[in-house]
Amino acid sequence: HQVNSHGFAADFETSPTLLTKLDSYDGPDPGNSRIQSIDTTGFTAMVHEEQSWDPEQFHTTESLSYLAFGGNSGILKGTTFSTRQQFAEFGSANLNHQWQSIELSLDYNNPIVIASDPTFNGGDPVAVRLRNIGSDSFEIKLQEPNYKDGYHCNETVSYIVIEEGSWQLADGSILEAG
């Protein structure tokens, strides 16, 4: 539940798009990562514990995975067995409790959408929800637990959309989405 800092291995030119998720399960209470700040050298984050289990919000230490992309949005290029070069894009959106449509720059046959945990502008717990994932758009919103009022202030959520499959990046590394 305490805010911790993490520095990037290399500085970015501008604040990057940041996807984060908890990758451990060290306590019975539900929680997710919440980003306090992002800049060119790193970010600060915490575990925000949801209160449906009990009213306290002191959470044990968890591990956090992240993926940072230079810039506010962009398209990833790579190769696979087809000749398609552009296979993914990323970005971020300011969301609240209302559904918002995200229009995509590319058209996908089988899009995989991965959204980060949100920033921490509002103190109530919140989950990121997706629906209507199509070839050129998807819908996204924040949802508070049923015991809250259902209204949530604006938070920033980063996302990546990847064509399903295995892709080889220019440096030879492999990325797989499914």
JSON list of C-alpha atoms in Angstrom, two decimals:
[
{"chain": "A", "resi": 1, "resn": "HIS", "atom": "CA", "xyz": [0.00, 0.00, 0.00]},
{"chain": "A", "resi": 2, "resn": "GLN", "atom": "CA", "xyz": [3.04, 2.28, 0.16]},
{"chain": "A", "resi": 3, "resn": "VAL", "atom": "CA", "xyz": [4.20, 4.27, -2.85]},
{"chain": "A", "resi": 4, "resn": "ASN", "atom": "CA", "xyz": [7.44, 2.91, -4.37]},
{"chain": "A", "resi": 5, "resn": "SER", "atom": "CA", "xyz": [9.67, 4.34, -7.10]},
{"chain": "A", "resi": 6, "resn": "HIS", "atom": "CA", "xyz": [11.12, 2.49, -10.06]},
{"chain": "A", "resi": 7, "resn": "GLY", "atom": "CA", "xyz": [13.66, 3.91, -12.52]},
{"chain": "A", "resi": 8, "resn": "PHE", "atom": "CA", "xyz": [13.80, 2.93, -16.18]},
{"chain": "A", "resi": 9, "resn": "ALA", "atom": "CA", "xyz": [17.01, 1.31, -17.46]},
{"chain": "A", "resi": 10, "resn": "ALA", "atom": "CA", "xyz": [17.31, 4.13, -20.02]},
{"chain": "A", "resi": 11, "resn": "ASP", "atom": "CA", "xyz": [15.70, 7.57, -20.01]},
{"chain": "A", "resi": 12, "resn": "PHE", "atom": "CA", "xyz": [12.86, 8.29, -22.44]},
{"chain": "A", "resi": 13, "resn": "GLU", "atom": "CA", "xyz": [12.65, 11.52, -24.46]},
{"chain": "A", "resi": 14, "resn": "THR", "atom": "CA", "xyz": [9.12, 12.16, -23.14]},
{"chain": "A", "resi": 15, "resn": "SER", "atom": "CA", "xyz": [6.99, 10.44, -20.50]},
{"chain": "A", "resi": 16, "resn": "PRO", "atom": "CA", "xyz": [6.26, 6.96, -21.90]},
{"chain": "A", "resi": 17, "resn": "THR", "atom": "CA", "xyz": [3.00, 5.06, -22.20]},
{"chain": "A", "resi": 18, "resn": "LEU", "atom": "CA", "xyz": [3.10, 2.63, -19.28]},
{"chain": "A", "resi": 19, "resn": "LEU", "atom": "CA", "xyz": [1.24, -0.68, -18.85]},
{"chain": "A", "resi": 20, "resn": "THR", "atom": "CA", "xyz": [1.35, -2.20, -15.35]},
{"chain": "A", "resi": 21, "resn": "LYS", "atom": "CA", "xyz": [-0.14, -5.27, -13.65]},
{"chain": "A", "resi": 22, "resn": "LEU", "atom": "CA", "xyz": [0.43, -7.05, -10.37]},
{"chain": "A", "resi": 23, "resn": "ASP", "atom": "CA", "xyz": [2.11, -10.40, -11.09]},
{"chain": "A", "resi": 24, "resn": "SER", "atom": "CA", "xyz": [1.98, -11.92, -7.62]},
{"chain": "A", "resi": 25, "resn": "TYR", "atom": "CA", "xyz": [-0.67, -13.00, -5.12]},
{"chain": "A", "resi": 26, "resn": "ASP", "atom": "CA", "xyz": [0.64, -12.39, -1.62]},
{"chain": "A", "resi": 27, "resn": "GLY", "atom": "CA", "xyz": [-2.56, -11.60, 0.23]},
{"chain": "A", "resi": 28, "resn": "PRO", "atom": "CA", "xyz": [-6.27, -12.55, 0.22]},
{"chain": "A", "resi": 29, "resn": "ASP", "atom": "CA", "xyz": [-7.57, -8.99, -0.28]},
{"chain": "A", "resi": 30, "resn": "PRO", "atom": "CA", "xyz": [-8.29, -7.86, -3.87]},
{"chain": "A", "resi": 31, "resn": "GLY", "atom": "CA", "xyz": [-6.08, -5.07, -5.16]},
{"chain": "A", "resi": 32, "resn": "ASN", "atom": "CA", "xyz": [-4.44, -3.67, -8.25]},
{"chain": "A", "resi": 33, "resn": "SER", "atom": "CA", "xyz": [-1.52, -1.45, -9.16]},
{"chain": "A", "resi": 34, "resn": "ARG", "atom": "CA", "xyz": [-2.13, 2.29, -9.25]},
{"chain": "A", "resi": 35, "resn": "ILE", "atom": "CA", "xyz": [0.33, 4.72, -10.82]},
{"chain": "A", "resi": 36, "resn": "GLN", "atom": "CA", "xyz": [1.07, 7.89, -8.88]},
{"chain": "A", "resi": 37, "resn": "SER", "atom": "CA", "xyz": [3.39, 9.56, -11.41]},
{"chain": "A", "resi": 38, "resn": "ILE", "atom": "CA", "xyz": [5.31, 8.88, -14.62]},
{"chain": "A", "resi": 39, "resn": "ASP", "atom": "CA", "xyz": [8.22, 10.83, -16.07]},
{"chain": "A", "resi": 40, "resn": "THR", "atom": "CA", "xyz": [11.11, 10.23, -18.47]},
{"chain": "A", "resi": 41, "resn": "THR", "atom": "CA", "xyz": [13.25, 8.46, -15.85]},
{"chain": "A", "resi": 42, "resn": "GLY", "atom": "CA", "xyz": [10.74, 6.24, -14.03]},
{"chain": "A", "resi": 43, "resn": "PHE", "atom": "CA", "xyz": [7.45, 5.98, -12.20]},
{"chain": "A", "resi": 44, "resn": "THR", "atom": "CA", "xyz": [5.92, 5.65, -8.75]},
{"chain": "A", "resi": 45, "resn": "ALA", "atom": "CA", "xyz": [3.23, 3.07, -7.99]},
{"chain": "A", "resi": 46, "resn": "MET", "atom": "CA", "xyz": [1.38, 1.41, -5.15]},
{"chain": "A", "resi": 47, "resn": "VAL", "atom": "CA", "xyz": [-1.03, -1.45, -4.50]},
{"chain": "A", "resi": 48, "resn": "HIS", "atom": "CA", "xyz": [-4.54, -0.12, -3.96]},
{"chain": "A", "resi": 49, "resn": "GLU", "atom": "CA", "xyz": [-6.53, -2.60, -1.92]},
{"chain": "A", "resi": 50, "resn": "GLU", "atom": "CA", "xyz": [-10.23, -2.90, -2.55]},
{"chain": "A", "resi": 51, "resn": "GLN", "atom": "CA", "xyz": [-12.48, -3.04, 0.57]},
{"chain": "A", "resi": 52, "resn": "SER", "atom": "CA", "xyz": [-15.05, -5.75, -0.17]},
{"chain": "A", "resi": 53, "resn": "TRP", "atom": "CA", "xyz": [-13.12, -8.27, 1.98]},
{"chain": "A", "resi": 54, "resn": "ASP", "atom": "CA", "xyz": [-12.57, -5.94, 4.95]},
{"chain": "A", "resi": 55, "resn": "PRO", "atom": "CA", "xyz": [-12.35, -2.17, 5.56]},
{"chain": "A", "resi": 56, "resn": "GLU", "atom": "CA", "xyz": [-8.56, -1.84, 6.03]},
{"chain": "A", "resi": 57, "resn": "GLN", "atom": "CA", "xyz": [-6.34, -0.96, 3.07]},
{"chain": "A", "resi": 58, "resn": "PHE", "atom": "CA", "xyz": [-2.91, -2.08, 4.27]},
{"chain": "A", "resi": 59, "resn": "HIS", "atom": "CA", "xyz": [-1.60, -4.49, 1.66]},
{"chain": "A", "resi": 60, "resn": "THR", "atom": "CA", "xyz": [1.42, -6.77, 1.77]},
{"chain": "A", "resi": 61, "resn": "THR", "atom": "CA", "xyz": [4.26, -6.40, -0.75]},
{"chain": "A", "resi": 62, "resn": "GLU", "atom": "CA", "xyz": [3.47, -7.57, -4.29]},
{"chain": "A", "resi": 63, "resn": "SER", "atom": "CA", "xyz": [5.48, -7.78, -7.52]},
{"chain": "A", "resi": 64, "resn": "LEU", "atom": "CA", "xyz": [4.64, -5.45, -10.38]},
{"chain": "A", "resi": 65, "resn": "SER", "atom": "CA", "xyz": [5.26, -6.05, -14.08]},
{"chain": "A", "resi": 66, "resn": "TYR", "atom": "CA", "xyz": [5.41, -3.17, -16.52]},
{"chain": "A", "resi": 67, "resn": "LEU", "atom": "CA", "xyz": [5.91, -2.39, -20.18]},
{"chain": "A", "resi": 68, "resn": "ALA", "atom": "CA", "xyz": [6.90, 1.14, -21.24]},
{"chain": "A", "resi": 69, "resn": "PHE", "atom": "CA", "xyz": [6.61, 2.52, -24.80]},
{"chain": "A", "resi": 70, "resn": "GLY", "atom": "CA", "xyz": [8.25, 5.74, -25.92]},
{"chain": "A", "resi": 71, "resn": "GLY", "atom": "CA", "xyz": [5.64, 8.42, -26.68]},
{"chain": "A", "resi": 72, "resn": "ASN", "atom": "CA", "xyz": [1.91, 8.80, -26.12]},
{"chain": "A", "resi": 73, "resn": "SER", "atom": "CA", "xyz": [0.86, 6.47, -28.93]},
{"chain": "A", "resi": 74, "resn": "GLY", "atom": "CA", "xyz": [2.39, 4.56, -31.80]},
{"chain": "A", "resi": 75, "resn": "ILE", "atom": "CA", "xyz": [2.44, 1.52, -34.05]},
{"chain": "A", "resi": 76, "resn": "LEU", "atom": "CA", "xyz": [4.75, -1.46, -33.65]},
{"chain": "A", "resi": 77, "resn": "LYS", "atom": "CA", "xyz": [6.33, -3.06, -36.71]},
{"chain": "A", "resi": 78, "resn": "GLY", "atom": "CA", "xyz": [7.62, -6.59, -37.12]},
{"chain": "A", "resi": 79, "resn": "THR", "atom": "CA", "xyz": [7.43, -9.63, -39.32]},
{"chain": "A", "resi": 80, "resn": "THR", "atom": "CA", "xyz": [5.71, -12.99, -39.24]},
{"chain": "A", "resi": 81, "resn": "PHE", "atom": "CA", "xyz": [5.01, -15.66, -41.84]},
{"chain": "A", "resi": 82, "resn": "SER", "atom": "CA", "xyz": [2.74, -13.19, -43.64]},
{"chain": "A", "resi": 83, "resn": "THR", "atom": "CA", "xyz": [3.97, -9.99, -45.27]},
{"chain": "A", "resi": 84, "resn": "ARG", "atom": "CA", "xyz": [2.19, -7.76, -42.75]},
{"chain": "A", "resi": 85, "resn": "GLN", "atom": "CA", "xyz": [4.62, -5.27, -41.19]},
{"chain": "A", "resi": 86, "resn": "GLN", "atom": "CA", "xyz": [2.41, -3.28, -38.81]},
{"chain": "A", "resi": 87, "resn": "PHE", "atom": "CA", "xyz": [0.84, -5.55, -36.22]},
{"chain": "A", "resi": 88, "resn": "ALA", "atom": "CA", "xyz": [0.22, -3.52, -33.05]},
{"chain": "A", "resi": 89, "resn": "GLU", "atom": "CA", "xyz": [-0.44, -0.08, -31.65]},
{"chain": "A", "resi": 90, "resn": "PHE", "atom": "CA", "xyz": [-0.48, 1.46, -28.21]},
{"chain": "A", "resi": 91, "resn": "GLY", "atom": "CA", "xyz": [-1.88, 4.50, -26.53]},
{"chain": "A", "resi": 92, "resn": "SER", "atom": "CA", "xyz": [-3.56, 5.86, -23.45]},
{"chain": "A", "resi": 93, "resn": "ALA", "atom": "CA", "xyz": [-6.97, 7.30, -22.65]},
{"chain": "A", "resi": 94, "resn": "ASN", "atom": "CA", "xyz": [-8.52, 9.40, -19.92]},
{"chain": "A", "resi": 95, "resn": "LEU", "atom": "CA", "xyz": [-11.50, 7.40, -18.65]},
{"chain": "A", "resi": 96, "resn": "ASN", "atom": "CA", "xyz": [-14.22, 7.48, -16.05]},
{"chain": "A", "resi": 97, "resn": "HIS", "atom": "CA", "xyz": [-17.30, 5.31, -15.34]},
{"chain": "A", "resi": 98, "resn": "GLN", "atom": "CA", "xyz": [-18.82, 5.93, -18.80]},
{"chain": "A", "resi": 99, "resn": "TRP", "atom": "CA", "xyz": [-18.05, 3.71, -21.79]},
{"chain": "A", "resi": 100, "resn": "GLN", "atom": "CA", "xyz": [-15.62, 5.35, -24.20]},
{"chain": "A", "resi": 101, "resn": "SER", "atom": "CA", "xyz": [-14.90, 4.18, -27.73]},
{"chain": "A", "resi": 102, "resn": "ILE", "atom": "CA", "xyz": [-11.25, 3.97, -28.81]},
{"chain": "A", "resi": 103, "resn": "GLU", "atom": "CA", "xyz": [-10.75, 4.20, -32.58]},
{"chain": "A", "resi": 104, "resn": "LEU", "atom": "CA", "xyz": [-7.72, 2.26, -33.82]},
{"chain": "A", "resi": 105, "resn": "SER", "atom": "CA", "xyz": [-5.23, 3.34, -36.49]},
{"chain": "A", "resi": 106, "resn": "LEU", "atom": "CA", "xyz": [-4.90, -0.18, -37.94]},
{"chain": "A", "resi": 107, "resn": "ASP", "atom": "CA", "xyz": [-7.47, -2.82, -38.90]},
{"chain": "A", "resi": 108, "resn": "TYR", "atom": "CA", "xyz": [-7.16, -6.20, -37.14]},
{"chain": "A", "resi": 109, "resn": "ASN", "atom": "CA", "xyz": [-8.45, -9.70, -37.91]},
{"chain": "A", "resi": 110, "resn": "ASN", "atom": "CA", "xyz": [-8.13, -10.97, -34.33]},
{"chain": "A", "resi": 111, "resn": "PRO", "atom": "CA", "xyz": [-7.23, -8.05, -32.04]},
{"chain": "A", "resi": 112, "resn": "ILE", "atom": "CA", "xyz": [-5.86, -8.72, -28.56]},
{"chain": "A", "resi": 113, "resn": "VAL", "atom": "CA", "xyz": [-6.41, -5.72, -26.26]},
{"chain": "A", "resi": 114, "resn": "ILE", "atom": "CA", "xyz": [-4.44, -5.44, -23.03]},
{"chain": "A", "resi": 115, "resn": "ALA", "atom": "CA", "xyz": [-5.19, -2.51, -20.73]},
{"chain": "A", "resi": 116, "resn": "SER", "atom": "CA", "xyz": [-3.11, -1.37, -17.78]},
{"chain": "A", "resi": 117, "resn": "ASP", "atom": "CA", "xyz": [-4.28, -0.69, -14.29]},
{"chain": "A", "resi": 118, "resn": "PRO", "atom": "CA", "xyz": [-5.34, 2.96, -13.92]},
{"chain": "A", "resi": 119, "resn": "THR", "atom": "CA", "xyz": [-3.62, 5.94, -12.39]},
{"chain": "A", "resi": 120, "resn": "PHE", "atom": "CA", "xyz": [-4.57, 6.94, -8.83]},
{"chain": "A", "resi": 121, "resn": "ASN", "atom": "CA", "xyz": [-6.53, 10.19, -9.05]},
{"chain": "A", "resi": 122, "resn": "GLY", "atom": "CA", "xyz": [-9.57, 8.95, -7.13]},
{"chain": "A", "resi": 123, "resn": "GLY", "atom": "CA", "xyz": [-9.36, 7.00, -3.88]},
{"chain": "A", "resi": 124, "resn": "ASP", "atom": "CA", "xyz": [-12.12, 4.47, -4.63]},
{"chain": "A", "resi": 125, "resn": "PRO", "atom": "CA", "xyz": [-11.12, 1.06, -6.01]},
{"chain": "A", "resi": 126, "resn": "VAL", "atom": "CA", "xyz": [-11.77, 0.57, -9.69]},
{"chain": "A", "resi": 127, "resn": "ALA", "atom": "CA", "xyz": [-11.38, -2.07, -12.40]},
{"chain": "A", "resi": 128, "resn": "VAL", "atom": "CA", "xyz": [-10.78, -1.52, -16.11]},
{"chain": "A", "resi": 129, "resn": "ARG", "atom": "CA", "xyz": [-13.49, -3.09, -18.29]},
{"chain": "A", "resi": 130, "resn": "LEU", "atom": "CA", "xyz": [-13.45, -3.80, -22.05]},
{"chain": "A", "resi": 131, "resn": "ARG", "atom": "CA", "xyz": [-16.24, -4.69, -24.48]},
{"chain": "A", "resi": 132, "resn": "ASN", "atom": "CA", "xyz": [-17.10, -4.63, -28.18]},
{"chain": "A", "resi": 133, "resn": "ILE", "atom": "CA", "xyz": [-13.56, -5.37, -29.35]},
{"chain": "A", "resi": 134, "resn": "GLY", "atom": "CA", "xyz": [-13.72, -5.08, -33.13]},
{"chain": "A", "resi": 135, "resn": "SER", "atom": "CA", "xyz": [-11.37, -4.85, -36.07]},
{"chain": "A", "resi": 136, "resn": "ASP", "atom": "CA", "xyz": [-10.95, -1.07, -35.77]},
{"chain": "A", "resi": 137, "resn": "SER", "atom": "CA", "xyz": [-12.19, -0.06, -32.28]},
{"chain": "A", "resi": 138, "resn": "PHE", "atom": "CA", "xyz": [-13.02, -1.16, -28.75]},
{"chain": "A", "resi": 139, "resn": "GLU", "atom": "CA", "xyz": [-14.89, 0.25, -25.76]},
{"chain": "A", "resi": 140, "resn": "ILE", "atom": "CA", "xyz": [-13.36, 0.80, -22.34]},
{"chain": "A", "resi": 141, "resn": "LYS", "atom": "CA", "xyz": [-14.47, 2.19, -18.96]},
{"chain": "A", "resi": 142, "resn": "LEU", "atom": "CA", "xyz": [-13.74, 2.12, -15.23]},
{"chain": "A", "resi": 143, "resn": "GLN", "atom": "CA", "xyz": [-16.03, 0.20, -12.88]},
{"chain": "A", "resi": 144, "resn": "GLU", "atom": "CA", "xyz": [-16.19, 0.64, -9.12]},
{"chain": "A", "resi": 145, "resn": "PRO", "atom": "CA", "xyz": [-17.28, -2.24, -6.86]},
{"chain": "A", "resi": 146, "resn": "ASN", "atom": "CA", "xyz": [-21.03, -2.49, -6.21]},
{"chain": "A", "resi": 147, "resn": "TYR", "atom": "CA", "xyz": [-20.72, -1.15, -2.66]},
{"chain": "A", "resi": 148, "resn": "LYS", "atom": "CA", "xyz": [-19.43, 2.21, -4.03]},
{"chain": "A", "resi": 149, "resn": "ASP", "atom": "CA", "xyz": [-21.53, 4.87, -5.81]},
{"chain": "A", "resi": 150, "resn": "GLY", "atom": "CA", "xyz": [-20.48, 3.80, -9.33]},
{"chain": "A", "resi": 151, "resn": "TYR", "atom": "CA", "xyz": [-19.15, 7.22, -10.35]},
{"chain": "A", "resi": 152, "resn": "HIS", "atom": "CA", "xyz": [-15.41, 7.59, -10.76]},
{"chain": "A", "resi": 153, "resn": "CYS", "atom": "CA", "xyz": [-13.22, 10.57, -11.62]},
{"chain": "A", "resi": 154, "resn": "ASN", "atom": "CA", "xyz": [-10.98, 10.58, -14.69]},
{"chain": "A", "resi": 155, "resn": "GLU", "atom": "CA", "xyz": [-8.00, 8.22, -14.61]},
{"chain": "A", "resi": 156, "resn": "THR", "atom": "CA", "xyz": [-5.42, 7.47, -17.29]},
{"chain": "A", "resi": 157, "resn": "VAL", "atom": "CA", "xyz": [-5.26, 3.92, -18.64]},
{"chain": "A", "resi": 158, "resn": "SER", "atom": "CA", "xyz": [-2.66, 2.73, -21.15]},
{"chain": "A", "resi": 159, "resn": "TYR", "atom": "CA", "xyz": [-3.42, -0.02, -23.67]},
{"chain": "A", "resi": 160, "resn": "ILE", "atom": "CA", "xyz": [-1.85, -2.09, -26.40]},
{"chain": "A", "resi": 161, "resn": "VAL", "atom": "CA", "xyz": [-3.70, -3.73, -29.29]},
{"chain": "A", "resi": 162, "resn": "ILE", "atom": "CA", "xyz": [-1.87, -6.60, -31.00]},
{"chain": "A", "resi": 163, "resn": "GLU", "atom": "CA", "xyz": [-2.88, -8.83, -33.89]},
{"chain": "A", "resi": 164, "resn": "GLU", "atom": "CA", "xyz": [-3.13, -12.36, -32.50]},
{"chain": "A", "resi": 165, "resn": "GLY", "atom": "CA", "xyz": [-0.06, -14.44, -33.31]},
{"chain": "A", "resi": 166, "resn": "SER", "atom": "CA", "xyz": [3.72, -14.54, -32.99]},
{"chain": "A", "resi": 167, "resn": "TRP", "atom": "CA", "xyz": [5.77, -11.61, -34.24]},
{"chain": "A", "resi": 168, "resn": "GLN", "atom": "CA", "xyz": [9.48, -11.02, -34.67]},
{"chain": "A", "resi": 169, "resn": "LEU", "atom": "CA", "xyz": [10.67, -7.51, -33.91]},
{"chain": "A", "resi": 170, "resn": "ALA", "atom": "CA", "xyz": [13.48, -5.75, -35.77]},
{"chain": "A", "resi": 171, "resn": "ASP", "atom": "CA", "xyz": [16.00, -6.71, -33.05]},
{"chain": "A", "resi": 172, "resn": "GLY", "atom": "CA", "xyz": [15.07, -10.41, -33.41]},
{"chain": "A", "resi": 173, "resn": "SER", "atom": "CA", "xyz": [13.05, -10.68, -30.21]},
{"chain": "A", "resi": 174, "resn": "ILE", "atom": "CA", "xyz": [9.73, -12.54, -30.37]},
{"chain": "A", "resi": 175, "resn": "LEU", "atom": "CA", "xyz": [6.38, -11.18, -29.17]},
{"chain": "A", "resi": 176, "resn": "GLU", "atom": "CA", "xyz": [3.33, -13.43, -28.97]},
{"chain": "A", "resi": 177, "resn": "ALA", "atom": "CA", "xyz": [-0.26, -12.34, -28.38]},
{"chain": "A", "resi": 178, "resn": "GLY", "atom": "CA", "xyz": [-3.19, -14.61, -27.69]}
]
